XYZ file of C-alpha atoms in Angstrom:
559
model
C 95.174 -87.825 -33.139
C 93.635 -85.334 -30.743
C 93.439 -81.788 -32.088
C 96.028 -79.822 -30.019
C 94.158 -76.509 -30.461
C 91.018 -78.135 -29.161
C 92.857 -79.460 -26.104
C 94.177 -75.951 -25.441
C 90.648 -74.583 -25.555
C 89.330 -77.330 -23.301
C 92.051 -76.719 -20.738
C 90.591 -73.278 -20.058
C 87.362 -74.942 -18.959
C 88.696 -78.104 -17.356
C 87.818 -77.094 -13.821
C 84.150 -76.473 -14.610
C 83.377 -78.769 -17.522
C 85.977 -81.288 -18.693
C 86.840 -82.916 -15.395
C 83.213 -83.604 -14.656
C 82.576 -84.772 -18.232
C 85.566 -87.200 -18.364
C 84.766 -88.519 -14.890
C 81.213 -89.205 -15.960
C 82.359 -91.078 -19.075
C 84.899 -93.105 -17.059
C 82.340 -93.968 -14.426
C 79.850 -95.041 -17.046
C 82.427 -97.298 -18.701
C 83.891 -98.630 -15.463
C 87.510 -98.171 -16.607
C 89.893 -95.623 -18.080
C 89.097 -94.212 -21.532
C 91.247 -95.230 -24.452
C 92.829 -92.707 -26.812
C 90.390 -93.732 -29.504
C 87.490 -93.104 -27.177
C 88.854 -89.660 -26.236
C 89.323 -88.800 -29.914
C 85.717 -89.743 -30.602
C 84.425 -87.669 -27.729
C 86.513 -84.658 -28.707
C 85.130 -84.977 -32.215
C 81.639 -84.844 -30.755
C 82.529 -81.548 -29.038
C 83.691 -80.142 -32.371
C 80.558 -81.271 -34.172
C 78.333 -78.286 -35.146
C 76.124 -80.220 -37.571
C 74.376 -82.327 -34.939
C 72.379 -80.353 -32.370
C 72.953 -83.157 -29.840
C 76.736 -82.616 -29.962
C 78.959 -79.566 -29.574
C 77.913 -77.234 -26.767
C 74.955 -79.519 -26.003
C 77.484 -81.886 -24.316
C 78.665 -79.207 -21.863
C 76.734 -78.601 -18.678
C 76.618 -75.259 -16.855
C 75.170 -74.159 -13.553
C 75.434 -70.864 -11.707
C 76.869 -70.944 -8.205
C 73.872 -69.045 -6.814
C 71.408 -70.882 -4.598
C 68.403 -72.115 -6.522
C 70.081 -72.053 -9.930
C 69.281 -74.840 -12.362
C 71.689 -76.888 -14.469
C 71.517 -76.356 -18.214
C 73.587 -77.170 -21.246
C 75.847 -74.540 -22.755
C 73.729 -74.858 -25.898
C 70.605 -73.733 -24.016
C 72.473 -70.849 -22.429
C 73.914 -69.687 -25.754
C 70.412 -69.605 -27.222
C 69.315 -66.898 -24.747
C 71.064 -64.222 -26.828
C 71.850 -64.683 -30.513
C 74.512 -62.582 -32.244
C 74.301 -61.311 -35.803
C 77.794 -62.817 -36.158
C 76.222 -66.247 -35.601
C 74.658 -65.731 -39.038
C 77.752 -64.500 -40.818
C 77.781 -60.764 -40.178
C 81.379 -59.532 -40.190
C 81.242 -55.908 -39.021
C 84.462 -54.903 -40.784
C 82.997 -51.895 -42.629
C 83.619 -53.565 -45.996
C 81.543 -56.736 -46.209
C 77.863 -56.237 -47.022
C 76.203 -57.553 -43.861
C 72.594 -56.907 -44.959
C 71.652 -60.534 -45.680
C 73.264 -61.878 -42.505
C 71.475 -59.356 -40.295
C 68.146 -60.049 -41.995
C 68.583 -63.814 -41.511
C 69.416 -63.307 -37.842
C 66.315 -61.155 -37.290
C 64.037 -63.743 -38.853
C 65.623 -66.585 -36.889
C 65.247 -65.042 -33.433
C 61.558 -64.368 -34.042
C 61.037 -68.119 -34.172
C 62.818 -68.757 -30.865
C 61.963 -65.590 -28.926
C 65.650 -64.871 -28.253
C 67.141 -61.415 -28.132
C 69.347 -60.449 -31.091
C 72.732 -59.061 -30.100
C 74.853 -56.765 -32.311
C 78.413 -56.510 -30.946
C 80.777 -53.625 -31.612
C 81.684 -53.314 -35.285
C 80.932 -51.369 -38.453
C 78.215 -53.177 -40.369
C 78.064 -52.157 -44.009
C 74.491 -52.102 -45.370
C 74.271 -52.290 -49.164
C 70.639 -53.434 -49.476
C 67.618 -52.752 -47.285
C 67.339 -55.021 -44.257
C 63.677 -56.023 -44.405
C 62.973 -59.193 -42.416
C 59.529 -60.766 -42.464
C 57.846 -59.688 -39.220
C 55.740 -62.540 -37.860
C 56.584 -62.362 -34.151
C 58.155 -60.120 -31.525
C 61.669 -58.835 -32.241
C 64.134 -57.368 -29.750
C 67.546 -56.037 -30.832
C 70.316 -55.096 -28.384
C 73.367 -53.242 -29.745
C 76.686 -52.344 -28.208
C 77.384 -48.624 -28.211
C 80.069 -49.311 -30.804
C 77.729 -51.119 -33.202
C 77.575 -48.853 -36.249
C 75.287 -49.578 -39.217
C 76.525 -47.621 -42.248
C 74.540 -47.339 -45.467
C 76.665 -47.540 -48.592
C 76.260 -45.013 -51.396
C 74.456 -47.636 -53.523
C 71.749 -48.402 -50.960
C 69.027 -46.240 -52.575
C 66.451 -47.465 -50.076
C 65.627 -47.604 -46.405
C 68.271 -48.852 -44.025
C 65.888 -51.017 -41.943
C 62.292 -51.817 -42.909
C 60.128 -53.740 -40.454
C 56.746 -54.438 -42.015
C 54.261 -56.556 -40.109
C 53.138 -59.480 -42.267
C 51.039 -61.495 -39.819
C 47.791 -61.071 -37.929
C 47.786 -60.405 -34.207
C 49.741 -58.030 -32.006
C 53.521 -58.091 -32.146
C 56.166 -55.834 -30.648
C 59.422 -54.315 -31.860
C 62.252 -53.135 -29.592
C 65.665 -51.689 -30.510
C 68.252 -50.482 -28.016
C 71.671 -48.913 -28.602
C 73.957 -48.595 -31.597
C 74.305 -46.017 -34.342
C 73.009 -45.668 -37.888
C 74.699 -43.565 -40.569
C 73.081 -42.633 -43.904
C 75.364 -39.718 -44.762
C 76.401 -41.361 -48.049
C 72.830 -41.796 -49.304
C 71.115 -39.121 -51.396
C 67.454 -38.195 -51.383
C 64.941 -40.506 -52.984
C 62.745 -37.796 -54.443
C 59.065 -37.071 -53.857
C 57.160 -39.936 -52.266
C 60.290 -42.005 -51.589
C 60.873 -43.001 -47.967
C 64.580 -43.569 -47.432
C 64.399 -43.742 -43.664
C 66.884 -45.066 -41.155
C 64.085 -47.080 -39.545
C 60.616 -47.704 -40.954
C 58.341 -49.671 -38.610
C 55.058 -50.139 -40.452
C 52.280 -50.886 -39.848
C 49.977 -51.747 -36.965
C 52.599 -52.828 -34.449
C 51.247 -53.108 -30.939
C 54.462 -51.970 -29.212
C 57.367 -50.004 -30.747
C 60.342 -48.972 -28.621
C 63.649 -47.274 -29.381
C 66.170 -46.365 -26.705
C 69.664 -44.870 -26.729
C 70.093 -44.961 -30.507
C 72.207 -42.434 -32.431
C 70.836 -41.594 -35.891
C 73.082 -39.587 -38.215
C 72.332 -38.301 -41.729
C 74.909 -35.530 -42.098
C 76.162 -32.286 -40.624
C 72.802 -30.561 -41.093
C 69.540 -30.896 -43.004
C 70.882 -28.919 -45.964
C 73.243 -31.801 -46.807
C 70.119 -33.604 -48.149
C 70.834 -37.162 -47.071
C 68.193 -39.844 -46.432
C 64.700 -38.904 -45.293
C 63.311 -39.577 -41.792
C 65.133 -40.973 -38.797
C 62.390 -43.131 -37.266
C 59.107 -43.553 -39.140
C 56.757 -45.412 -36.801
C 53.203 -46.594 -37.414
C 51.506 -48.278 -34.498
C 50.465 -48.057 -30.884
C 52.302 -47.657 -27.603
C 55.391 -46.110 -29.149
C 58.282 -45.139 -26.878
C 61.359 -43.275 -28.148
C 63.750 -42.316 -25.368
C 67.283 -40.942 -25.045
C 67.998 -41.054 -28.773
C 70.179 -38.600 -30.696
C 69.425 -37.277 -34.177
C 71.564 -35.117 -36.461
C 71.170 -33.696 -39.955
C 67.864 -35.412 -40.774
C 66.551 -33.981 -44.040
C 62.849 -34.502 -43.218
C 61.514 -35.475 -39.774
C 63.816 -37.016 -37.205
C 60.802 -38.763 -35.626
C 57.682 -39.295 -37.732
C 54.657 -40.702 -35.887
C 51.743 -41.802 -38.016
C 48.476 -43.632 -38.156
C 48.140 -46.206 -40.905
C 46.733 -45.621 -44.366
C 43.216 -46.145 -43.026
C 43.719 -43.259 -40.573
C 43.679 -45.606 -37.593
C 45.928 -47.607 -35.262
C 48.225 -44.698 -34.477
C 48.020 -43.753 -30.821
C 49.789 -43.352 -27.489
C 53.425 -42.350 -27.970
C 56.138 -40.907 -25.733
C 59.206 -39.036 -27.001
C 61.362 -38.287 -23.976
C 64.905 -37.125 -23.330
C 66.036 -37.034 -26.970
C 68.287 -34.493 -28.699
C 67.847 -33.110 -32.217
C 70.679 -31.259 -33.942
C 70.112 -29.402 -37.234
C 67.178 -31.523 -38.411
C 64.556 -30.053 -40.723
C 61.809 -31.139 -38.277
C 62.375 -32.710 -34.878
C 59.085 -34.521 -34.199
C 56.036 -34.657 -36.464
C 52.736 -36.557 -36.331
C 50.256 -37.231 -39.127
C 47.235 -39.280 -40.164
C 45.216 -38.740 -37.009
C 47.831 -39.978 -34.589
C 46.154 -39.672 -31.206
C 47.610 -38.837 -27.820
C 51.323 -38.385 -27.741
C 53.615 -36.739 -25.213
C 56.791 -34.932 -26.285
C 58.676 -34.052 -23.129
C 62.111 -33.020 -21.899
C 63.783 -32.955 -25.326
C 66.420 -30.585 -26.711
C 66.174 -29.131 -30.234
C 69.166 -27.218 -31.592
C 68.893 -25.207 -34.861
C 66.133 -27.261 -36.430
C 63.819 -25.790 -39.049
C 60.807 -26.695 -36.890
C 60.973 -28.232 -33.457
C 57.639 -30.012 -32.971
C 54.744 -30.230 -35.442
C 51.718 -32.130 -34.201
C 48.775 -33.044 -36.403
C 50.266 -32.139 -39.773
C 47.501 -33.119 -42.207
C 47.940 -34.957 -45.477
C 45.765 -34.301 -48.517
C 42.795 -36.360 -47.349
C 43.490 -37.425 -43.778
C 42.650 -35.481 -40.649
C 45.126 -34.586 -37.951
C 45.362 -36.033 -34.443
C 44.248 -34.709 -31.084
C 44.861 -34.642 -27.334
C 48.640 -34.277 -27.209
C 51.002 -33.012 -24.516
C 54.113 -30.960 -25.310
C 55.939 -30.054 -22.123
C 59.371 -29.179 -20.811
C 61.216 -28.975 -24.159
C 64.006 -26.560 -25.019
C 64.012 -25.375 -28.633
C 66.954 -23.205 -29.667
C 67.001 -21.183 -32.896
C 64.167 -22.759 -34.892
C 64.316 -21.182 -38.339
C 60.566 -21.390 -38.918
C 58.452 -22.659 -35.984
C 59.167 -23.762 -32.454
C 55.938 -25.683 -31.781
C 52.997 -26.046 -34.167
C 49.630 -27.770 -33.802
C 47.404 -28.307 -36.856
C 43.775 -29.283 -36.215
C 44.948 -30.781 -32.925
C 42.171 -30.103 -30.452
C 42.851 -30.519 -26.763
C 46.629 -30.130 -26.975
C 48.544 -28.897 -23.920
C 51.703 -26.843 -24.568
C 53.362 -25.985 -21.272
C 56.680 -25.017 -19.699
C 58.672 -25.035 -22.935
C 61.514 -22.649 -23.730
C 61.829 -21.353 -27.302
C 64.658 -18.947 -27.976
C 66.100 -17.069 -30.965
C 63.396 -18.116 -33.405
C 63.551 -17.009 -37.037
C 67.294 -17.404 -37.616
C 68.617 -20.072 -39.984
C 71.725 -22.283 -39.900
C 73.845 -19.357 -41.115
C 72.472 -17.110 -38.309
C 70.603 -15.046 -40.919
C 67.142 -13.655 -40.197
C 64.399 -15.504 -42.082
C 62.574 -12.770 -44.007
C 59.332 -14.749 -44.304
C 58.866 -14.628 -40.540
C 58.546 -17.231 -37.821
C 56.325 -18.403 -34.969
C 57.378 -19.466 -31.521
C 54.101 -21.313 -30.859
C 51.462 -21.635 -33.559
C 47.918 -22.972 -33.177
C 46.409 -23.598 -36.625
C 42.799 -24.734 -36.622
C 43.176 -26.103 -33.090
C 40.499 -25.706 -30.413
C 40.298 -26.197 -26.648
C 44.074 -26.085 -26.205
C 46.093 -24.744 -23.277
C 49.280 -22.736 -23.890
C 50.698 -22.046 -20.445
C 53.958 -21.082 -18.784
C 56.155 -21.023 -21.886
C 59.163 -18.750 -22.427
C 59.394 -17.430 -25.995
C 62.012 -14.839 -26.820
C 65.324 -13.636 -28.134
C 68.598 -14.302 -26.376
C 71.466 -14.076 -28.898
C 69.751 -11.967 -31.563
C 67.532 -8.903 -31.852
C 64.147 -9.557 -33.433
C 65.041 -7.467 -36.516
C 62.151 -7.194 -38.972
C 58.442 -7.865 -39.111
C 56.484 -11.074 -39.463
C 57.908 -12.818 -36.390
C 55.357 -13.775 -33.747
C 55.667 -15.185 -30.260
C 52.296 -16.986 -30.137
C 49.887 -17.111 -33.063
C 46.320 -18.446 -33.379
C 44.980 -18.882 -36.891
C 42.588 -20.688 -39.211
C 43.583 -23.791 -41.198
C 41.642 -24.611 -44.363
C 41.686 -28.311 -45.103
C 39.789 -30.121 -47.867
C 37.808 -26.901 -48.434
C 36.698 -26.895 -44.768
C 37.747 -24.086 -42.432
C 39.036 -25.057 -38.994
C 39.335 -22.175 -36.545
C 41.335 -21.873 -33.352
C 38.588 -21.556 -30.733
C 38.224 -21.583 -26.950
C 41.958 -21.747 -26.309
C 43.618 -20.485 -23.133
C 46.925 -18.623 -23.562
C 48.157 -17.784 -20.080
C 51.216 -17.114 -17.944
C 53.630 -16.983 -20.870
C 56.734 -14.794 -21.038
C 57.467 -13.266 -24.445
C 60.647 -11.254 -24.935
C 61.819 -9.236 -27.941
C 59.534 -10.788 -30.563
C 58.137 -8.407 -33.190
C 54.522 -9.376 -32.399
C 53.841 -10.843 -28.968
C 50.477 -12.634 -29.330
C 48.408 -12.516 -32.506
C 45.036 -13.811 -33.629
C 45.571 -13.918 -37.361
C 42.132 -14.487 -38.888
C 38.696 -13.011 -38.344
C 36.940 -16.012 -36.808
C 39.352 -17.109 -34.097
C 36.699 -16.848 -31.392
C 36.406 -16.950 -27.610
C 40.112 -17.357 -26.877
C 41.254 -16.221 -23.456
C 44.551 -14.312 -23.291
C 45.569 -13.579 -19.729
C 48.432 -13.110 -17.306
C 51.099 -13.007 -20.027
C 54.192 -10.824 -19.699
C 55.308 -9.273 -22.997
C 58.286 -6.962 -23.415
C 60.419 -5.602 -26.213
C 57.740 -6.180 -28.857
C 56.765 -3.688 -31.558
C 53.163 -4.876 -31.214
C 52.180 -6.784 -28.134
C 48.696 -8.248 -28.592
C 46.872 -8.183 -31.930
C 43.305 -9.182 -32.673
C 41.987 -9.273 -36.238
C 38.296 -9.511 -37.053
C 34.998 -9.352 -35.238
C 35.100 -12.427 -33.022
C 35.122 -12.330 -29.236
C 38.512 -11.763 -27.670
C 39.382 -11.898 -23.982
C 42.582 -10.250 -22.799
C 43.010 -9.757 -19.056
C 45.865 -8.727 -16.803
C 48.592 -8.975 -19.435
C 51.568 -6.868 -18.386
C 53.950 -5.192 -20.812
C 56.689 -2.604 -20.808
C 54.217 -0.243 -22.510
C 50.605 -1.372 -22.231
C 49.044 -1.601 -25.659
C 46.307 -3.805 -27.073
C 45.930 -3.652 -30.851
C 42.496 -4.923 -31.930
C 41.309 -4.836 -35.529
C 37.564 -5.085 -36.153
C 34.575 -4.874 -33.818
C 35.689 -5.828 -30.320
C 33.447 -6.881 -27.435
C 34.701 -6.584 -23.880
C 32.973 -8.404 -21.092
C 33.219 -10.851 -18.269
C 32.990 -14.608 -18.347
C 32.799 -16.202 -21.827
C 29.774 -14.922 -23.715
C 28.805 -11.876 -21.633
C 29.320 -8.423 -23.130
C 29.729 -5.176 -21.242
C 31.371 -2.888 -23.752
C 31.812 -2.818 -27.526
C 34.312 -0.933 -29.656
C 33.410 -0.368 -33.327
C 36.162 0.621 -35.728
C 35.871 3.499 -38.207
C 37.965 3.290 -41.356
C 40.316 6.267 -41.654
C 39.545 7.650 -38.189
C 41.905 10.396 -36.941
C 40.208 11.319 -33.642
C 39.757 8.958 -30.706
C 38.473 8.622 -27.186
C 40.891 8.295 -24.308
C 39.955 6.934 -20.893
C 42.426 7.443 -18.069
C 42.488 7.224 -14.332
C 43.356 9.905 -11.813
C 45.166 10.104 -8.509
C 42.705 12.764 -7.303
C 39.435 10.848 -7.654
C 38.349 12.251 -11.052
C 38.977 9.813 -13.954
C 39.182 11.443 -17.360
C 37.133 10.811 -20.494
C 38.930 12.839 -23.145
C 38.823 13.394 -26.878
C 42.197 13.094 -28.601
C 43.487 12.917 -32.175
C 44.655 14.927 -35.151
C 41.908 17.598 -35.064
C 42.452 20.827 -33.154
C 39.018 20.541 -31.522
C 37.557 17.133 -30.738
C 33.976 16.824 -29.519
C 32.788 13.847 -27.466
C 29.384 12.499 -28.515
C 27.077 10.703 -26.073
C 24.359 9.264 -28.274
C 21.510 7.277 -26.663
C 19.515 4.746 -28.692
C 15.903 5.538 -29.671
C 14.111 7.411 -26.903
C 16.920 6.814 -24.479
C 18.523 9.728 -22.650
C 21.924 10.577 -21.223
C 21.898 10.272 -17.446
C 24.041 12.346 -15.082
C 24.193 11.283 -11.447
C 21.373 11.680 -8.903
C 18.682 14.479 -9.016
C 18.056 16.607 -5.899
C 14.932 18.868 -5.640
C 15.802 22.511 -4.890
C 12.899 24.725 -6.107
C 14.324 28.022 -4.838
C 17.824 27.713 -6.328
C 18.567 30.472 -8.876
C 20.164 29.815 -12.257
C 23.784 30.894 -12.057
C 25.097 29.998 -15.484
C 25.108 27.378 -18.209
C 27.256 24.666 -19.823
C 27.524 24.617 -23.616
C 26.638 21.270 -25.160
C 25.703 20.119 -28.656
C 22.810 18.026 -29.778
C 23.554 15.179 -32.178
C 22.877 17.478 -35.142
C 25.926 19.516 -34.064
C 23.937 22.612 -32.975
C 25.181 24.248 -29.766
C 22.767 24.202 -26.825
C 22.913 25.638 -23.307
C 22.506 23.474 -20.217
C 21.533 25.666 -17.233
C 23.321 25.342 -13.905
C 22.138 26.319 -10.438
C 23.958 27.204 -7.261
């Protein structure tokens, strides 16, 4: 007998498929089909064991001009579903093995893997062998939830073949809020893509580890090792370590050219971090909300150097507890047009006593920090140790790396305890200019004897605090004026302008009487204006001066 349920299914497609198929069979036979023949043909349609039967017997063709006829089997192969391999998506069944099998299968055919809406329970790491390109497309309602017994990564894509391959993942949501931390050296990431992939792309993925980073679930969101990495329009929350971790491989190579664009980071310990000499990445147009650190580029491991030549632009970083943007041994980095507000306050809105930095250059040279807004909006600065922009040394493998030849310009700093600070003695030939600093206890600080250039910086009360010998001059390297510090000094020299054409050079300080010493070098003399010969002029008085030995002398004056 003919299966009634099968006939019901076929009736839905009779107009497009069955009528043509039966007509073809009748024409080939030359007469009407018998019931036995129909039963046999229906059985062929039900057959899933033989690739020549089933959907291979159904022809399809789009109505558009130029379209080609294909079998339904060929069309179905364009996109493969994880449910074709037994994934259930009911939130109970462990779908790990089915998803892994599907990922390995589509690599052989080049098809895209489709994950429909459902809750896919992951009880063991999904770690398919990566021998060819893999592309995964998820519905927005596709949710991959790690069970409490996972104790591993959620997805681990490790390249096992020679040659360039690519990895692409779009859509869906991962949840590791039930998984604890793996301890030191354990990578329990949502996604680990390692190593040496030629193309890595994530788009529109939601990655959730918990309410905030203090809940201590999982590790990183996306750990990516490779080249040409693109992470766009993804959402991260509660990541205990780094939401996005970009890295070179263990040989300190093959990590380069990444874009992180249009993503949001909520209460993650670190938003974006790069290590192991990852070269050239752009972090742009992202939003960071109450993360410990927003962006950390070039973080160095024990033996591996940091990366260089990065661009960090157009990001908004709200309430970073420790650092808004940090570069470590990252020469040639551009940090521009970012907004960093309310730094130094933690998840409980409490001031971090240890201090904070809006933008921090550590051992980074030839960088540009331009057009950023760093300041307080909701909170007062409250307490010392908080800095708007800081330049400092980083010691790494017993080698000192100084922040040299950087340009810090056109930044607006509001309400931070210290506006701009050069922390260590050898941060040399940095140019600080056209910054606007207000509401700071100390506006610009220079420590040490290196060259320091500060020009046209405007503040609510102009003050430049320089510690150590300071040289003032023109273009890099030239020196016109030098200020030498004296330990314990109480008297000082003041230079001020005048509205009446007579600028003032004045002694000031704690002493009741403050002399001003003009001391030439060697046989040099003190010069006063031009000399005019007037032999007949009588002496009319004198001006009391002192020689360098402190003895009063008289300088005659004439009419």
